[in-house]
Tab-separated table of C-alpha atoms in Angstrom:
chain	number	residue	atom	x	y	z
A	1	MET	CA	6.120	46.036	11.882
A	2	GLY	CA	3.636	43.262	11.127
A	3	LYS	CA	1.025	45.683	9.814
A	4	ALA	CA	0.613	49.422	9.324
A	5	THR	CA	-0.844	50.051	12.778
A	6	SER	CA	0.724	53.500	13.077
A	7	ILE	CA	-0.477	54.634	9.629
A	8	SER	CA	-3.996	55.733	8.717
A	9	LEU	CA	-5.505	55.102	5.311
A	10	CYS	CA	-7.276	58.196	3.942
A	11	MET	CA	-9.540	58.302	0.901
A	12	ILE	CA	-11.928	60.809	-0.671
A	13	VAL	CA	-14.745	59.325	-2.738
A	14	LYS	CA	-17.954	59.984	-4.608
A	15	ASN	CA	-20.046	57.280	-6.292
A	16	GLU	CA	-17.247	54.728	-6.278
A	17	GLU	CA	-19.241	51.523	-5.768
A	18	ARG	CA	-17.499	49.983	-8.780
A	19	PHE	CA	-14.020	50.129	-7.234
A	20	LEU	CA	-14.188	50.937	-3.539
A	21	ALA	CA	-14.491	47.432	-2.080
A	22	ARG	CA	-11.397	46.278	-3.965
A	23	ALA	CA	-9.422	49.343	-2.855
A	24	LEU	CA	-10.292	48.930	0.832
A	25	GLU	CA	-9.924	45.153	0.881
A	26	GLY	CA	-6.552	45.287	-0.878
A	27	ALA	CA	-5.206	47.979	1.442
A	28	LYS	CA	-6.375	46.106	4.527
A	29	ALA	CA	-5.092	42.723	3.321
A	30	VAL	CA	-1.639	43.946	2.248
A	31	LEU	CA	-0.950	46.715	4.760
A	32	GLY	CA	-3.244	45.704	7.614
A	33	PHE	CA	-4.639	49.174	8.320
A	34	GLU	CA	-6.561	49.459	11.573
A	35	ASP	CA	-7.686	53.030	10.863
A	36	MET	CA	-9.334	53.649	7.478
A	37	VAL	CA	-10.914	57.062	6.838
A	38	VAL	CA	-13.273	57.532	3.907
A	39	ILE	CA	-14.486	61.045	3.105
A	40	ASP	CA	-17.683	61.018	1.053
A	41	THR	CA	-18.327	64.111	-1.044
A	42	GLY	CA	-21.929	63.378	-1.999
A	43	SER	CA	-22.393	59.789	-3.187
A	44	THR	CA	-25.817	58.669	-4.368
A	45	ASP	CA	-24.928	54.985	-4.880
A	46	LYS	CA	-23.773	52.286	-2.428
A	47	THR	CA	-20.370	53.856	-1.768
A	48	ARG	CA	-21.079	54.710	1.866
A	49	ASP	CA	-22.441	51.233	2.675
A	50	ILE	CA	-19.433	49.559	1.049
A	51	ALA	CA	-17.012	51.661	3.092
A	52	LEU	CA	-18.795	50.934	6.361
A	53	ALA	CA	-18.973	47.213	5.598
A	54	ALA	CA	-15.196	47.189	5.068
A	55	GLY	CA	-14.652	48.690	8.524
A	56	ALA	CA	-13.867	52.266	7.481
A	57	SER	CA	-14.929	55.398	9.314
A	58	VAL	CA	-17.038	57.513	6.949
A	59	PHE	CA	-17.321	61.312	7.144
A	60	ASP	CA	-19.271	63.708	4.935
A	61	PHE	CA	-17.578	66.630	3.215
A	62	THR	CA	-19.272	69.265	1.082
A	63	TRP	CA	-17.421	69.390	-2.237
A	64	VAL	CA	-15.910	72.819	-2.952
A	65	ASP	CA	-14.017	72.053	-6.195
A	66	ASP	CA	-10.809	71.559	-4.229
A	67	PHE	CA	-9.117	68.175	-3.782
A	68	SER	CA	-6.617	69.539	-1.271
A	69	ALA	CA	-9.365	70.750	1.046
A	70	ALA	CA	-10.887	67.277	1.022
A	71	ARG	CA	-7.525	65.534	1.497
A	72	ASN	CA	-6.639	67.744	4.453
A	73	PHE	CA	-10.044	67.165	6.037
A	74	ALA	CA	-9.469	63.406	5.701
A	75	ALA	CA	-6.100	63.693	7.446
A	76	ASP	CA	-7.710	65.677	10.269
A	77	MET	CA	-10.164	62.811	10.832
A	78	ALA	CA	-7.407	60.169	11.076
A	79	LYS	CA	-6.193	58.639	14.328
A	80	ASN	CA	-2.506	58.570	13.321
A	81	ASP	CA	-0.078	61.243	12.180
A	82	TRP	CA	1.230	59.114	9.329
A	83	ILE	CA	-1.207	59.175	6.400
A	84	PHE	CA	-1.360	56.817	3.422
A	85	VAL	CA	-3.401	58.313	0.579
A	86	LEU	CA	-5.319	56.044	-1.756
A	87	ASP	CA	-7.921	56.675	-4.454
A	88	ALA	CA	-10.898	54.389	-4.991
A	89	ASP	CA	-9.621	53.356	-8.427
A	90	GLU	CA	-6.307	52.167	-6.970
A	91	GLU	CA	-5.370	48.847	-5.399
A	92	VAL	CA	-2.460	48.033	-3.070
A	93	VAL	CA	-1.040	44.743	-4.340
A	94	GLU	CA	2.360	44.389	-2.674
A	95	ALA	CA	4.338	45.768	0.273
A	96	GLU	CA	7.380	45.091	2.444
A	97	LEU	CA	6.209	46.003	5.941
A	98	SER	CA	9.548	45.935	7.750
A	99	GLU	CA	11.042	48.448	5.293
A	100	LEU	CA	7.927	50.580	5.550
A	101	GLY	CA	8.293	50.640	9.333
A	102	ALA	CA	11.879	51.857	9.001
A	103	PHE	CA	10.823	54.566	6.557
A	104	ILE	CA	8.356	56.239	8.900
A	105	GLU	CA	10.996	56.742	11.590
A	106	ASP	CA	11.779	60.026	9.800
A	107	ALA	CA	8.712	62.221	10.298
A	108	TYR	CA	9.965	64.704	7.697
A	109	ALA	CA	10.153	62.188	4.857
A	110	ILE	CA	7.580	61.777	2.114
A	111	GLY	CA	7.058	58.340	0.605
A	112	ALA	CA	6.470	57.493	-3.052
A	113	VAL	CA	5.063	54.106	-3.984
A	114	THR	CA	5.543	52.323	-7.299
A	115	ALA	CA	2.339	52.888	-9.288
A	116	LEU	CA	1.488	50.738	-12.292
A	117	GLU	CA	-0.832	52.526	-14.706
A	118	LEU	CA	-2.918	49.697	-16.144
A	119	SER	CA	-4.028	51.714	-19.179
A	120	ASN	CA	-0.533	51.708	-20.689
A	121	GLN	CA	1.479	49.434	-18.369
A	122	GLU	CA	3.774	52.286	-17.322
A	123	CYS	CA	5.347	52.381	-13.855
A	124	HIS	CA	5.986	55.670	-12.084
A	125	PRO	CA	6.524	56.925	-8.528
A	126	ALA	CA	3.402	58.291	-6.808
A	127	THR	CA	3.511	60.241	-3.555
A	128	LYS	CA	1.257	58.459	-1.053
A	129	LEU	CA	2.789	58.587	2.435
A	130	TYR	CA	3.390	61.610	4.671
A	131	ASN	CA	3.194	62.899	8.230
A	132	ARG	CA	0.313	65.348	8.777
A	133	ARG	CA	2.209	67.203	11.529
A	134	HIS	CA	4.597	68.546	8.908
A	135	PHE	CA	2.749	68.521	5.589
A	136	ARG	CA	-0.573	69.590	4.092
A	137	PHE	CA	-1.923	69.384	0.575
A	138	GLU	CA	-2.039	72.395	-1.734
A	139	GLY	CA	-3.730	72.852	-5.127
A	140	ARG	CA	-7.296	72.366	-6.302
A	141	ILE	CA	-6.464	69.318	-8.432
A	142	HIS	CA	-3.478	66.970	-8.772
A	143	GLU	CA	-2.666	68.286	-5.345
A	144	GLN	CA	0.849	68.291	-3.892
A	145	LEU	CA	2.232	68.116	-0.386
A	146	ALA	CA	3.814	71.238	1.021
A	147	SER	CA	5.134	72.465	4.347
A	148	SER	CA	5.067	75.935	5.860
A	149	SER	CA	8.473	75.289	7.411
A	150	GLU	CA	11.431	76.517	5.386
A	151	ALA	CA	13.467	73.653	6.810
A	152	VAL	CA	11.353	71.153	4.928
A	153	ARG	CA	10.199	73.121	1.878
A	154	ARG	CA	12.139	70.538	-0.142
A	155	PRO	CA	11.577	67.370	1.886
A	156	PRO	CA	13.356	64.123	1.102
A	157	ILE	CA	11.162	62.010	-1.158
A	158	GLY	CA	11.976	58.352	-0.768
A	159	ALA	CA	10.759	55.174	-2.395
A	160	VAL	CA	8.605	53.061	-0.114
A	161	PRO	CA	8.240	49.319	-0.773
A	162	VAL	CA	4.598	49.418	-1.826
A	163	VAL	CA	3.138	48.649	-5.264
A	164	VAL	CA	-0.202	50.137	-6.298
A	165	HIS	CA	-2.240	49.383	-9.430
A	166	HIS	CA	-4.219	52.264	-10.944
A	167	TYR	CA	-7.390	51.518	-12.912
A	168	GLY	CA	-8.619	55.076	-13.337
A	169	TYR	CA	-7.259	55.810	-16.815
A	170	LEU	CA	-8.551	52.683	-18.468
A	171	PRO	CA	-10.569	54.042	-21.432
A	172	GLU	CA	-13.910	52.785	-20.173
A	173	VAL	CA	-13.361	54.417	-16.772
A	174	VAL	CA	-12.253	57.768	-18.173
A	175	GLU	CA	-15.240	57.860	-20.534
A	176	SER	CA	-17.770	56.915	-17.865
A	177	LYS	CA	-16.574	59.592	-15.448
A	178	GLY	CA	-15.779	62.418	-17.883
A	179	LYS	CA	-12.497	62.598	-15.965
A	180	ASN	CA	-10.399	64.467	-18.535
A	181	GLU	CA	-13.002	67.201	-19.068
A	182	ARG	CA	-13.376	67.692	-15.311
A	183	ASN	CA	-9.611	67.798	-14.800
A	184	GLU	CA	-9.001	70.237	-17.634
A	185	SER	CA	-11.582	72.676	-16.277
A	186	MET	CA	-10.213	72.556	-12.727
A	187	LEU	CA	-6.596	72.854	-13.852
A	188	LYS	CA	-7.282	75.902	-15.985
A	189	LYS	CA	-9.048	77.516	-13.050
A	190	GLN	CA	-5.999	76.796	-10.888
A	191	LEU	CA	-3.666	78.153	-13.564
A	192	GLU	CA	-5.410	81.533	-13.418
A	193	ASN	CA	-3.888	82.058	-9.969
A	194	ALA	CA	-0.490	80.513	-10.767
A	195	PRO	CA	0.234	80.790	-14.527
A	196	ASP	CA	3.840	79.586	-14.101
A	197	ASP	CA	3.121	76.585	-11.890
A	198	ALA	CA	5.149	73.802	-13.519
A	199	TYR	CA	3.105	71.032	-11.951
A	200	VAL	CA	-0.257	72.424	-13.076
A	201	LEU	CA	1.114	73.022	-16.579
A	202	TYR	CA	2.364	69.430	-16.645
A	203	GLN	CA	-1.014	68.071	-15.580
A	204	LEU	CA	-2.744	70.075	-18.322
A	205	GLY	CA	-0.293	68.557	-20.767
A	206	LYS	CA	-1.238	65.106	-19.466
A	207	CYS	CA	-4.936	65.854	-20.008
A	208	TYR	CA	-4.359	66.692	-23.655
A	209	TYR	CA	-1.935	63.777	-24.022
A	210	ALA	CA	-4.603	61.380	-22.743
A	211	ASN	CA	-7.078	62.836	-25.257
A	212	ALA	CA	-4.517	62.429	-28.091
A	213	ASP	CA	-4.443	66.208	-28.673
A	214	LEU	CA	-0.675	66.078	-29.021
A	215	GLN	CA	-0.146	69.633	-30.282
A	216	GLN	CA	-1.758	71.071	-27.149
A	217	ALA	CA	0.066	68.498	-25.018
A	218	CYS	CA	3.386	69.664	-26.468
A	219	PHE	CA	2.485	73.278	-25.739
A	220	TYR	CA	1.837	72.635	-22.049
A	221	PHE	CA	4.728	70.197	-21.526
A	222	ASP	CA	7.075	72.778	-23.026
A	223	LYS	CA	5.743	75.484	-20.715
A	224	ALA	CA	5.946	73.164	-17.709
A	225	LEU	CA	9.591	72.268	-18.309
A	226	ALA	CA	10.507	75.892	-18.962
A	227	ALA	CA	8.844	76.995	-15.717
A	228	PHE	CA	10.520	74.205	-13.772
A	229	SER	CA	13.964	74.987	-15.207
A	230	LYS	CA	13.709	78.602	-14.003
A	231	ASP	CA	13.796	77.380	-10.398
A	232	ALA	CA	17.380	77.641	-9.154
A	233	GLY	CA	16.760	74.801	-6.720
A	234	ALA	CA	14.959	72.561	-9.216
A	235	ASP	CA	15.004	68.940	-8.077
A	236	PHE	CA	14.970	66.604	-11.072
A	237	ARG	CA	14.098	63.639	-8.838
A	238	TYR	CA	10.452	64.706	-8.821
A	239	GLY	CA	8.557	62.056	-10.728
A	240	TYR	CA	6.336	64.498	-12.593
A	241	ILE	CA	9.337	66.187	-14.215
A	242	TYR	CA	10.604	62.942	-15.668
A	243	SER	CA	7.053	62.095	-16.757
A	244	ALA	CA	6.810	65.480	-18.493
A	245	VAL	CA	10.067	64.841	-20.352
A	246	GLU	CA	9.035	61.356	-21.442
A	247	CYS	CA	5.502	62.281	-22.508
A	248	TYR	CA	6.760	65.393	-24.292
A	249	GLY	CA	9.370	63.327	-26.118
A	250	TYR	CA	6.844	60.840	-27.452
A	251	ALA	CA	4.384	63.620	-28.303
A	252	LEU	CA	7.102	65.350	-30.344
A	253	ILE	CA	7.929	62.106	-32.152
A	254	ASN	CA	4.284	61.450	-32.948
A	255	THR	CA	3.858	64.944	-34.366
A	256	ASP	CA	6.978	64.591	-36.531
A	257	GLN	CA	8.983	67.150	-34.549
A	258	PHE	CA	12.091	64.991	-34.612
A	259	GLU	CA	14.734	67.719	-34.298
A	260	LYS	CA	12.949	69.251	-31.321
A	261	ALA	CA	12.756	65.804	-29.718
A	262	MET	CA	16.513	65.502	-30.148
A	263	GLU	CA	17.038	68.854	-28.440
A	264	LEU	CA	14.818	67.729	-25.564
A	265	VAL	CA	16.691	64.506	-24.785
A	266	GLU	CA	20.062	66.242	-25.091
A	267	VAL	CA	19.011	68.819	-22.487
A	268	PHE	CA	17.744	66.249	-19.984
A	269	ALA	CA	20.268	63.452	-20.574
A	270	PRO	CA	22.540	64.620	-17.703
A	271	HIS	CA	19.663	64.038	-15.279
A	272	TYR	CA	18.097	60.841	-16.600
A	273	GLN	CA	20.730	58.968	-18.620
A	274	GLU	CA	20.853	56.212	-15.994
A	275	SER	CA	17.162	55.425	-16.523
A	276	PRO	CA	16.441	52.628	-19.031
A	277	SER	CA	13.084	54.268	-19.795
A	278	PHE	CA	14.862	57.490	-20.759
A	279	ARG	CA	17.432	55.607	-22.861
A	280	PHE	CA	14.567	53.870	-24.658
A	281	LEU	CA	13.049	57.278	-25.437
A	282	CYS	CA	16.469	58.458	-26.654
A	283	ALA	CA	16.697	55.427	-28.918
A	284	HIS	CA	13.328	56.298	-30.472
A	285	VAL	CA	14.454	59.869	-31.015
A	286	LEU	CA	17.733	58.765	-32.603
A	287	GLN	CA	15.923	56.255	-34.817
A	288	ASN	CA	13.499	58.904	-36.081
A	289	ASN	CA	16.401	61.230	-36.816
A	290	GLY	CA	18.065	58.576	-38.964
A	291	LEU	CA	20.911	57.902	-36.508
A	292	PHE	CA	20.538	54.133	-36.702
A	293	VAL	CA	23.850	53.013	-35.209
A	294	GLU	CA	23.393	55.220	-32.167
A	295	ALA	CA	19.761	54.107	-31.838
A	296	VAL	CA	20.743	50.414	-31.821
A	297	GLU	CA	23.360	51.077	-29.140
A	298	CYS	CA	20.727	52.860	-27.050
A	299	TYR	CA	18.212	50.027	-27.409
A	300	GLU	CA	20.915	47.506	-26.503
A	301	SER	CA	21.668	49.452	-23.314
A	302	CYS	CA	18.054	48.906	-22.202
A	303	ILE	CA	18.042	45.123	-22.648
A	304	GLY	CA	18.353	43.229	-19.383
A	305	ALA	CA	18.120	46.295	-17.119
A	306	ASN	CA	16.904	45.411	-13.643
A	307	ILE	CA	13.719	47.484	-13.360
A	308	ALA	CA	9.995	46.823	-13.107
A	309	ASP	CA	9.099	46.747	-16.782
A	310	PRO	CA	5.602	45.663	-17.804
A	311	ARG	CA	6.042	47.525	-21.116
A	312	GLY	CA	8.901	45.324	-22.308
A	313	ILE	CA	11.516	48.009	-22.934
A	314	THR	CA	14.204	45.861	-21.281
A	315	SER	CA	13.359	42.903	-23.487
A	316	PHE	CA	11.054	42.383	-26.475
A	317	LEU	CA	10.367	46.039	-27.385
A	318	SER	CA	14.055	46.878	-27.667
A	319	TYR	CA	14.769	43.680	-29.601
A	320	TYR	CA	11.875	44.451	-31.933
A	321	ASN	CA	12.992	48.017	-32.648
A	322	ILE	CA	16.537	46.855	-33.318
A	323	GLY	CA	15.057	44.363	-35.768
A	324	VAL	CA	13.148	47.139	-37.551
A	325	ILE	CA	16.336	49.178	-37.917
A	326	LEU	CA	18.310	46.202	-39.188
A	327	GLU	CA	15.640	45.530	-41.794
A	328	CYS	CA	15.862	49.146	-42.925
A	329	ILE	CA	19.580	48.757	-43.646
A	330	ASP	CA	19.152	45.364	-45.361
A	331	MET	CA	20.595	43.278	-42.530
A	332	VAL	CA	17.659	40.882	-42.757
A	333	GLU	CA	19.286	37.803	-41.202
A	334	ASP	CA	20.280	39.802	-38.150
A	335	ALA	CA	16.813	41.350	-38.007
A	336	VAL	CA	15.276	37.866	-37.994
A	337	GLN	CA	17.352	36.954	-34.932
A	338	MET	CA	16.169	40.090	-33.131
A	339	TYR	CA	12.554	39.223	-33.900
A	340	LYS	CA	13.101	35.695	-32.608
A	341	ASN	CA	14.422	37.189	-29.371
A	342	CYS	CA	11.013	38.840	-28.889
A	343	GLY	CA	9.281	35.601	-27.898
A	344	ASN	CA	5.502	35.851	-28.239
A	345	TYR	CA	5.386	39.542	-29.093
A	346	GLU	CA	2.808	39.601	-31.894
A	347	PRO	CA	4.350	42.313	-34.141
A	348	ALA	CA	7.631	40.361	-34.123
A	349	LYS	CA	5.832	37.111	-34.971
A	350	LEU	CA	4.127	38.926	-37.842
A	351	ARG	CA	7.440	40.186	-39.219
A	352	LEU	CA	8.930	36.686	-39.018
A	353	ALA	CA	5.942	35.313	-40.923
A	354	GLU	CA	6.253	37.995	-43.611
A	355	LEU	CA	9.961	37.277	-43.915
A	356	GLY	CA	9.281	33.545	-44.144
A	357	ALA	CA	11.452	32.902	-41.103
A	358	GLN	CA	9.112	31.387	-38.502
């Protein structure tokens, strides 16, 4: 498969002149889409002209406060059954086309790309690829794919070899769009009809987490995980569940709820212990509970792990935190070596300078 000729790109947009050209050009350059569908929900800037200039087909859609309705309309306008969903503030930067071609041989599979959130350098899986003959979107906001067929109510979600950068939660973008306020309002409206929807509760937690309202974030993450755990067929591979655990863990640490953070990681360790990101969270929790030996062992288990890691948890961040612990227990010479292992990480360079060990 030299390019994604049997996959349609589908986007919904409104006043996205700042980002849209980059999104369309990146998708076309990396994946070679021949069918690009852009659904405009009422732009008053140059969005429509940019889409047309990039070779996309543009259709109008009256906004009804429902992202799923717009997504499904976009899929209906596509020429292919396989749909790749992209937002205007995202950019496709890397793909392995032969593996992608093999993936779409299973029409019942759903594909998750690797998404890099540029606001905090975190990587996470993001569902982007599906077959419209078997799946439709549900939910007003932070919509999810669902099928009416019982045979595929829990479809296989597989990693597809595509990397996407997300610009939308950079502070200047969030502020300019009022994104968090809009999302919070829509999510609460959706929660009125489904008060125990784990995914909606999680997304509300993320809204408050992004606004640094950590007490409210903890409240909704806790409710989300409790609702999810009630499901007898709960699938812990869903990316949002791990995200809820990780965000909740750090929110608990940053609100000094150290014992509760310990309870959280103990509950979810059987599901995520193989993840270096989870072990790094565990190390933080152990460190804040005064379990220094165990924390060092946990940090050491992260170092050198073979994962995409723009945050540095497999290298300088773990070395740095080990150094902090070693300083706390008066093992200064060993701490200095850990700081030296951090390379150009500025906090480590500062500690070396203060210790007179540069």
